[in-house]
JSON list of C-alpha atoms and ligand atoms in Angstrom, two decimals:
[
{"chain": "N", "resi": 209, "resn": "MET", "atom": "CA", "xyz": [0.00, 0.00, 0.00]},
{"chain": "N", "resi": 210, "resn": "LEU", "atom": "CA", "xyz": [1.26, 3.44, -0.90]},
{"chain": "N", "resi": 211, "resn": "THR", "atom": "CA", "xyz": [1.47, 6.16, 1.73]},
{"chain": "N", "resi": 212, "resn": "TRP", "atom": "CA", "xyz": [2.36, 9.87, 1.60]},
{"chain": "N", "resi": 213, "resn": "LYS", "atom": "CA", "xyz": [6.02, 8.95, 2.15]},
{"chain": "N", "resi": 214, "resn": "ASP", "atom": "CA", "xyz": [6.00, 6.89, -1.06]},
{"chain": "N", "resi": 215, "resn": "VAL", "atom": "CA", "xyz": [4.25, 9.68, -2.97]},
{"chain": "N", "resi": 216, "resn": "ILE", "atom": "CA", "xyz": [6.90, 12.19, -1.91]},
{"chain": "N", "resi": 217, "resn": "HIS", "atom": "CA", "xyz": [9.65, 9.69, -2.70]},
{"chain": "N", "resi": 218, "resn": "PHE", "atom": "CA", "xyz": [8.30, 9.16, -6.25]},
{"chain": "N", "resi": 219, "resn": "SER", "atom": "CA", "xyz": [7.82, 12.88, -6.88]},
{"chain": "N", "resi": 220, "resn": "VAL", "atom": "CA", "xyz": [11.40, 13.64, -5.77]},
{"chain": "N", "resi": 221, "resn": "ASN", "atom": "CA", "xyz": [13.38, 10.59, -6.89]},
{"chain": "N", "resi": 222, "resn": "GLY", "atom": "CA", "xyz": [11.46, 9.45, -9.96]},
{"chain": "N", "resi": 223, "resn": "ASN", "atom": "CA", "xyz": [8.44, 7.30, -10.68]},
{"chain": "N", "resi": 224, "resn": "PRO", "atom": "CA", "xyz": [8.10, 3.53, -11.04]},
{"chain": "N", "resi": 225, "resn": "LYS", "atom": "CA", "xyz": [8.32, 2.25, -14.62]},
{"chain": "N", "resi": 226, "resn": "PRO", "atom": "CA", "xyz": [4.96, 1.77, -16.37]},
{"chain": "N", "resi": 227, "resn": "ASP", "atom": "CA", "xyz": [4.10, -1.56, -18.02]},
{"chain": "N", "resi": 228, "resn": "ARG", "atom": "CA", "xyz": [3.84, 0.21, -21.39]},
{"chain": "N", "resi": 229, "resn": "ARG", "atom": "CA", "xyz": [3.97, 3.70, -22.88]},
{"chain": "N", "resi": 230, "resn": "VAL", "atom": "CA", "xyz": [1.47, 5.47, -25.16]},
{"chain": "N", "resi": 231, "resn": "GLU", "atom": "CA", "xyz": [2.70, 8.62, -26.86]},
{"chain": "N", "resi": 232, "resn": "LYS", "atom": "CA", "xyz": [0.75, 10.78, -29.33]},
{"chain": "N", "resi": 233, "resn": "THR", "atom": "CA", "xyz": [1.07, 14.27, -30.74]},
{"chain": "N", "resi": 234, "resn": "GLU", "atom": "CA", "xyz": [-1.20, 17.06, -29.54]},
{"chain": "N", "resi": 235, "resn": "GLN", "atom": "CA", "xyz": [-3.11, 16.83, -32.82]},
{"chain": "N", "resi": 236, "resn": "GLU", "atom": "CA", "xyz": [-3.65, 13.07, -32.42]},
{"chain": "N", "resi": 237, "resn": "TRP", "atom": "CA", "xyz": [-4.99, 13.56, -28.88]},
{"chain": "N", "resi": 238, "resn": "LYS", "atom": "CA", "xyz": [-7.33, 16.28, -30.12]},
{"chain": "N", "resi": 239, "resn": "GLU", "atom": "CA", "xyz": [-8.83, 13.87, -32.63]},
{"chain": "N", "resi": 240, "resn": "ILE", "atom": "CA", "xyz": [-9.76, 11.22, -30.05]},
{"chain": "N", "resi": 241, "resn": "LEU", "atom": "CA", "xyz": [-10.76, 13.40, -27.07]},
{"chain": "N", "resi": 242, "resn": "THR", "atom": "CA", "xyz": [-13.63, 15.82, -26.48]},
{"chain": "N", "resi": 243, "resn": "PRO", "atom": "CA", "xyz": [-12.52, 19.47, -26.07]},
{"chain": "N", "resi": 244, "resn": "GLU", "atom": "CA", "xyz": [-13.08, 19.25, -22.29]},
{"chain": "N", "resi": 245, "resn": "GLN", "atom": "CA", "xyz": [-11.18, 15.95, -22.00]},
{"chain": "N", "resi": 246, "resn": "PHE", "atom": "CA", "xyz": [-8.34, 17.48, -24.01]},
{"chain": "N", "resi": 247, "resn": "ARG", "atom": "CA", "xyz": [-8.27, 20.61, -21.84]},
{"chain": "N", "resi": 248, "resn": "VAL", "atom": "CA", "xyz": [-8.14, 18.62, -18.59]},
{"chain": "N", "resi": 249, "resn": "THR", "atom": "CA", "xyz": [-5.80, 15.78, -19.55]},
{"chain": "N", "resi": 250, "resn": "ARG", "atom": "CA", "xyz": [-3.39, 17.39, -22.02]},
{"chain": "N", "resi": 251, "resn": "LYS", "atom": "CA", "xyz": [-3.48, 21.01, -20.75]},
{"chain": "N", "resi": 252, "resn": "LYS", "atom": "CA", "xyz": [-3.67, 20.26, -17.01]},
{"chain": "N", "resi": 253, "resn": "GLY", "atom": "CA", "xyz": [-7.12, 21.74, -16.63]},
{"chain": "N", "resi": 254, "resn": "THR", "atom": "CA", "xyz": [-9.53, 21.23, -13.75]},
{"chain": "N", "resi": 255, "resn": "GLU", "atom": "CA", "xyz": [-13.24, 20.62, -14.10]},
{"chain": "N", "resi": 256, "resn": "ALA", "atom": "CA", "xyz": [-15.62, 22.60, -11.89]},
{"chain": "N", "resi": 257, "resn": "PRO", "atom": "CA", "xyz": [-16.37, 20.84, -8.59]},
{"chain": "N", "resi": 258, "resn": "HIS", "atom": "CA", "xyz": [-19.51, 18.67, -8.53]},
{"chain": "N", "resi": 259, "resn": "SER", "atom": "CA", "xyz": [-19.71, 18.91, -12.33]},
{"chain": "N", "resi": 260, "resn": "GLY", "atom": "CA", "xyz": [-18.05, 15.59, -13.14]},
{"chain": "N", "resi": 261, "resn": "ALA", "atom": "CA", "xyz": [-20.10, 12.68, -14.40]},
{"chain": "N", "resi": 262, "resn": "LEU", "atom": "CA", "xyz": [-18.26, 10.18, -12.18]},
{"chain": "N", "resi": 263, "resn": "CYS", "atom": "CA", "xyz": [-18.55, 12.13, -8.94]},
{"chain": "N", "resi": 264, "resn": "THR", "atom": "CA", "xyz": [-21.55, 10.36, -7.52]},
{"chain": "N", "resi": 265, "resn": "VAL", "atom": "CA", "xyz": [-21.13, 7.06, -9.38]},
{"chain": "N", "resi": 266, "resn": "HIS", "atom": "CA", "xyz": [-20.56, 4.04, -7.17]},
{"chain": "N", "resi": 267, "resn": "ASP", "atom": "CA", "xyz": [-20.95, 1.21, -9.67]},
{"chain": "N", "resi": 268, "resn": "ALA", "atom": "CA", "xyz": [-18.45, -1.63, -9.41]},
{"chain": "N", "resi": 269, "resn": "GLY", "atom": "CA", "xyz": [-15.68, -1.56, -11.98]},
{"chain": "N", "resi": 270, "resn": "LYS", "atom": "CA", "xyz": [-12.36, -0.11, -12.96]},
{"chain": "N", "resi": 271, "resn": "TYR", "atom": "CA", "xyz": [-11.63, 3.52, -13.71]},
{"chain": "N", "resi": 272, "resn": "GLU", "atom": "CA", "xyz": [-9.51, 3.81, -16.83]},
{"chain": "N", "resi": 273, "resn": "CYS", "atom": "CA", "xyz": [-7.49, 6.65, -18.29]},
{"chain": "N", "resi": 274, "resn": "ILE", "atom": "CA", "xyz": [-9.69, 8.38, -20.88]},
{"chain": "N", "resi": 275, "resn": "CYS", "atom": "CA", "xyz": [-6.66, 8.84, -23.15]},
{"chain": "N", "resi": 276, "resn": "CYS", "atom": "CA", "xyz": [-5.02, 5.40, -23.24]},
{"chain": "N", "resi": 277, "resn": "GLY", "atom": "CA", "xyz": [-7.41, 3.00, -21.47]},
{"chain": "N", "resi": 278, "resn": "THR", "atom": "CA", "xyz": [-4.97, 2.00, -18.71]},
{"chain": "N", "resi": 279, "resn": "SER", "atom": "CA", "xyz": [-6.70, 0.93, -15.48]},
{"chain": "N", "resi": 280, "resn": "LEU", "atom": "CA", "xyz": [-5.98, 3.53, -12.80]},
{"chain": "N", "resi": 281, "resn": "PHE", "atom": "CA", "xyz": [-8.35, 3.02, -9.88]},
{"chain": "N", "resi": 282, "resn": "ASP", "atom": "CA", "xyz": [-10.77, 0.37, -8.66]},
{"chain": "N", "resi": 283, "resn": "SER", "atom": "CA", "xyz": [-14.29, 1.28, -7.56]},
{"chain": "N", "resi": 284, "resn": "THR", "atom": "CA", "xyz": [-13.67, -0.48, -4.22]},
{"chain": "N", "resi": 285, "resn": "ILE", "atom": "CA", "xyz": [-11.23, 2.23, -3.15]},
{"chain": "N", "resi": 286, "resn": "LYS", "atom": "CA", "xyz": [-13.41, 5.14, -4.26]},
{"chain": "N", "resi": 287, "resn": "PHE", "atom": "CA", "xyz": [-14.78, 7.16, -1.36]},
{"chain": "N", "resi": 288, "resn": "GLU", "atom": "CA", "xyz": [-17.03, 10.13, -0.80]},
{"chain": "N", "resi": 289, "resn": "SER", "atom": "CA", "xyz": [-14.71, 13.01, 0.07]},
{"chain": "N", "resi": 290, "resn": "GLY", "atom": "CA", "xyz": [-17.30, 15.77, -0.28]},
{"chain": "N", "resi": 291, "resn": "THR", "atom": "CA", "xyz": [-14.87, 17.81, -2.39]},
{"chain": "N", "resi": 292, "resn": "GLY", "atom": "CA", "xyz": [-16.84, 17.55, -5.63]},
{"chain": "N", "resi": 293, "resn": "TRP", "atom": "CA", "xyz": [-14.30, 15.38, -7.44]},
{"chain": "N", "resi": 294, "resn": "PRO", "atom": "CA", "xyz": [-14.05, 11.60, -7.58]},
{"chain": "N", "resi": 295, "resn": "SER", "atom": "CA", "xyz": [-11.72, 10.54, -4.77]},
{"chain": "N", "resi": 296, "resn": "PHE", "atom": "CA", "xyz": [-9.68, 7.39, -4.21]},
{"chain": "N", "resi": 297, "resn": "THR", "atom": "CA", "xyz": [-7.32, 6.15, -1.52]},
{"chain": "N", "resi": 298, "resn": "GLN", "atom": "CA", "xyz": [-4.95, 4.07, -3.69]},
{"chain": "N", "resi": 299, "resn": "PRO", "atom": "CA", "xyz": [-4.04, 3.48, -7.33]},
{"chain": "N", "resi": 300, "resn": "ILE", "atom": "CA", "xyz": [-4.97, 0.09, -8.78]},
{"chain": "N", "resi": 301, "resn": "LYS", "atom": "CA", "xyz": [-1.26, -0.68, -9.20]},
{"chain": "N", "resi": 302, "resn": "GLU", "atom": "CA", "xyz": [1.81, 1.04, -7.84]},
{"chain": "N", "resi": 303, "resn": "ASN", "atom": "CA", "xyz": [3.11, 1.88, -11.33]},
{"chain": "N", "resi": 304, "resn": "ALA", "atom": "CA", "xyz": [-0.22, 3.05, -12.82]},
{"chain": "N", "resi": 305, "resn": "ILE", "atom": "CA", "xyz": [0.26, 6.64, -11.63]},
{"chain": "N", "resi": 306, "resn": "LYS", "atom": "CA", "xyz": [3.05, 9.14, -12.03]},
{"chain": "N", "resi": 307, "resn": "TYR", "atom": "CA", "xyz": [3.72, 11.87, -9.40]},
{"chain": "N", "resi": 308, "resn": "HIS", "atom": "CA", "xyz": [5.02, 15.33, -10.06]},
{"chain": "N", "resi": 309, "resn": "LYS", "atom": "CA", "xyz": [5.65, 18.22, -7.63]},
{"chain": "N", "resi": 310, "resn": "ASP", "atom": "CA", "xyz": [3.39, 21.08, -8.73]},
{"chain": "N", "resi": 311, "resn": "THR", "atom": "CA", "xyz": [4.18, 24.59, -7.54]},
{"chain": "N", "resi": 312, "resn": "SER", "atom": "CA", "xyz": [1.57, 26.43, -9.64]},
{"chain": "N", "resi": 313, "resn": "TYR", "atom": "CA", "xyz": [-0.85, 28.91, -8.04]},
{"chain": "N", "resi": 314, "resn": "GLY", "atom": "CA", "xyz": [1.58, 29.56, -5.17]},
{"chain": "N", "resi": 315, "resn": "MET", "atom": "CA", "xyz": [0.93, 26.16, -3.58]},
{"chain": "N", "resi": 316, "resn": "ILE", "atom": "CA", "xyz": [3.05, 23.07, -3.27]},
{"chain": "N", "resi": 317, "resn": "ARG", "atom": "CA", "xyz": [0.95, 20.13, -4.36]},
{"chain": "N", "resi": 318, "resn": "VAL", "atom": "CA", "xyz": [1.59, 16.72, -5.91]},
{"chain": "N", "resi": 319, "resn": "GLU", "atom": "CA", "xyz": [0.13, 16.36, -9.37]},
{"chain": "N", "resi": 320, "resn": "VAL", "atom": "CA", "xyz": [-0.91, 12.87, -10.47]},
{"chain": "N", "resi": 321, "resn": "MET", "atom": "CA", "xyz": [-0.69, 11.76, -14.09]},
{"chain": "N", "resi": 322, "resn": "CYS", "atom": "CA", "xyz": [-1.29, 8.56, -16.01]},
{"chain": "N", "resi": 323, "resn": "ASN", "atom": "CA", "xyz": [2.08, 6.81, -16.00]},
{"chain": "N", "resi": 324, "resn": "THR", "atom": "CA", "xyz": [1.36, 5.33, -19.42]},
{"chain": "N", "resi": 325, "resn": "CYS", "atom": "CA", "xyz": [0.48, 8.45, -21.44]},
{"chain": "N", "resi": 326, "resn": "ASP", "atom": "CA", "xyz": [1.14, 11.40, -19.06]},
{"chain": "N", "resi": 327, "resn": "ALA", "atom": "CA", "xyz": [-2.51, 12.48, -18.99]},
{"chain": "N", "resi": 328, "resn": "HIS", "atom": "CA", "xyz": [-3.13, 14.98, -16.18]},
{"chain": "N", "resi": 329, "resn": "LEU", "atom": "CA", "xyz": [-5.54, 13.34, -13.71]},
{"chain": "N", "resi": 330, "resn": "GLY", "atom": "CA", "xyz": [-5.61, 15.61, -10.66]},
{"chain": "N", "resi": 331, "resn": "HIS", "atom": "CA", "xyz": [-3.70, 15.83, -7.38]},
{"chain": "N", "resi": 332, "resn": "VAL", "atom": "CA", "xyz": [-3.01, 13.66, -4.35]},
{"chain": "N", "resi": 333, "resn": "PHE", "atom": "CA", "xyz": [-3.23, 14.95, -0.77]},
{"chain": "N", "resi": 334, "resn": "PRO", "atom": "CA", "xyz": [-2.18, 13.48, 2.62]},
{"chain": "N", "resi": 335, "resn": "ASP", "atom": "CA", "xyz": [-5.60, 13.95, 4.24]},
{"chain": "N", "resi": 336, "resn": "GLY", "atom": "CA", "xyz": [-7.39, 10.80, 3.08]},
{"chain": "N", "resi": 337, "resn": "PRO", "atom": "CA", "xyz": [-8.90, 8.05, 5.21]},
{"chain": "N", "resi": 338, "resn": "GLU", "atom": "CA", "xyz": [-6.83, 5.41, 6.99]},
{"chain": "N", "resi": 339, "resn": "PRO", "atom": "CA", "xyz": [-4.99, 3.14, 6.45]},
{"chain": "N", "resi": 340, "resn": "SER", "atom": "CA", "xyz": [-3.18, 4.82, 3.52]},
{"chain": "N", "resi": 341, "resn": "GLY", "atom": "CA", "xyz": [-4.10, 8.38, 4.51]},
{"chain": "N", "resi": 342, "resn": "LEU", "atom": "CA", "xyz": [-4.10, 9.32, 0.83]},
{"chain": "N", "resi": 343, "resn": "ARG", "atom": "CA", "xyz": [-6.76, 11.21, -1.12]},
{"chain": "N", "resi": 344, "resn": "TYR", "atom": "CA", "xyz": [-6.43, 11.08, -4.89]},
{"chain": "N", "resi": 345, "resn": "CYS", "atom": "CA", "xyz": [-8.59, 13.92, -6.15]},
{"chain": "N", "resi": 346, "resn": "ILE", "atom": "CA", "xyz": [-9.28, 13.14, -9.82]},
{"chain": "N", "resi": 347, "resn": "ASN", "atom": "CA", "xyz": [-11.17, 14.87, -12.63]},
{"chain": "N", "resi": 348, "resn": "SER", "atom": "CA", "xyz": [-14.09, 12.87, -14.05]},
{"chain": "N", "resi": 349, "resn": "GLU", "atom": "CA", "xyz": [-13.05, 14.06, -17.50]},
{"chain": "N", "resi": 350, "resn": "SER", "atom": "CA", "xyz": [-9.77, 12.14, -17.16]},
{"chain": "N", "resi": 351, "resn": "MET", "atom": "CA", "xyz": [-11.44, 8.76, -16.68]},
{"chain": "N", "resi": 352, "resn": "GLN", "atom": "CA", "xyz": [-14.01, 6.33, -17.92]},
{"chain": "N", "resi": 353, "resn": "LEU", "atom": "CA", "xyz": [-15.61, 3.61, -15.79]},
{"chain": "N", "resi": 354, "resn": "GLU", "atom": "CA", "xyz": [-15.33, 0.12, -17.19]},
{"chain": "N", "resi": 355, "resn": "LYS", "atom": "CA", "xyz": [-18.24, -1.52, -15.35]},
{"chain": "N", "resi": 356, "resn": "GLU", "atom": "CA", "xyz": [-17.92, -5.01, -14.04]},
{"chain": "N", "resi": 357, "resn": "GLU", "atom": "CA", "xyz": [-20.02, -7.60, -15.83]},
{"chain": "N", "resi": 358, "resn": "THR", "atom": "CA", "xyz": [-22.95, -8.60, -13.70]},
{"chain": "N", "resi": 359, "resn": "HIS", "atom": "CA", "xyz": [-23.60, -12.29, -13.82]},
{"chain": "N", "resi": 360, "resn": "GLY", "atom": "CA", "xyz": [-27.11, -13.27, -12.98]},
{"chain": "S", "resi": 167, "resn": "ZN", "atom": "ZN1", "xyz": [-3.25, 7.29, -19.97]}
]
């Protein structure tokens, strides 16, 4: 399980290697993303709080990167943070996410990106629930939910 110490370590000393890499030009991303998805993921935008489609979704499944389809978070570690953005306590795999120290807007924060394609996802904060204490605050526009098949 990752903790804040690991997050800081990755952001300072380098991130774990992803299983694969997906790289496209800005023009290629524009062709496959909506304007809002492009703004958030490729231009480090932020959607308005409580506006995201995945905010109040609690269906079982895996949250994938909207750009490259890599699984990022599992619905079982999603929690209601009350912030207005989908929130998670852990990535699905240690090397799914990339961490970057972000000093924009006069704050020191840790930006989280897709480790496969560098899509901007959101930020991670050390005020999440136990046991990890992490809160991944992620834009809905950065993800799609791959719902689990229901067998009946
Ligand atoms: Zn990606």
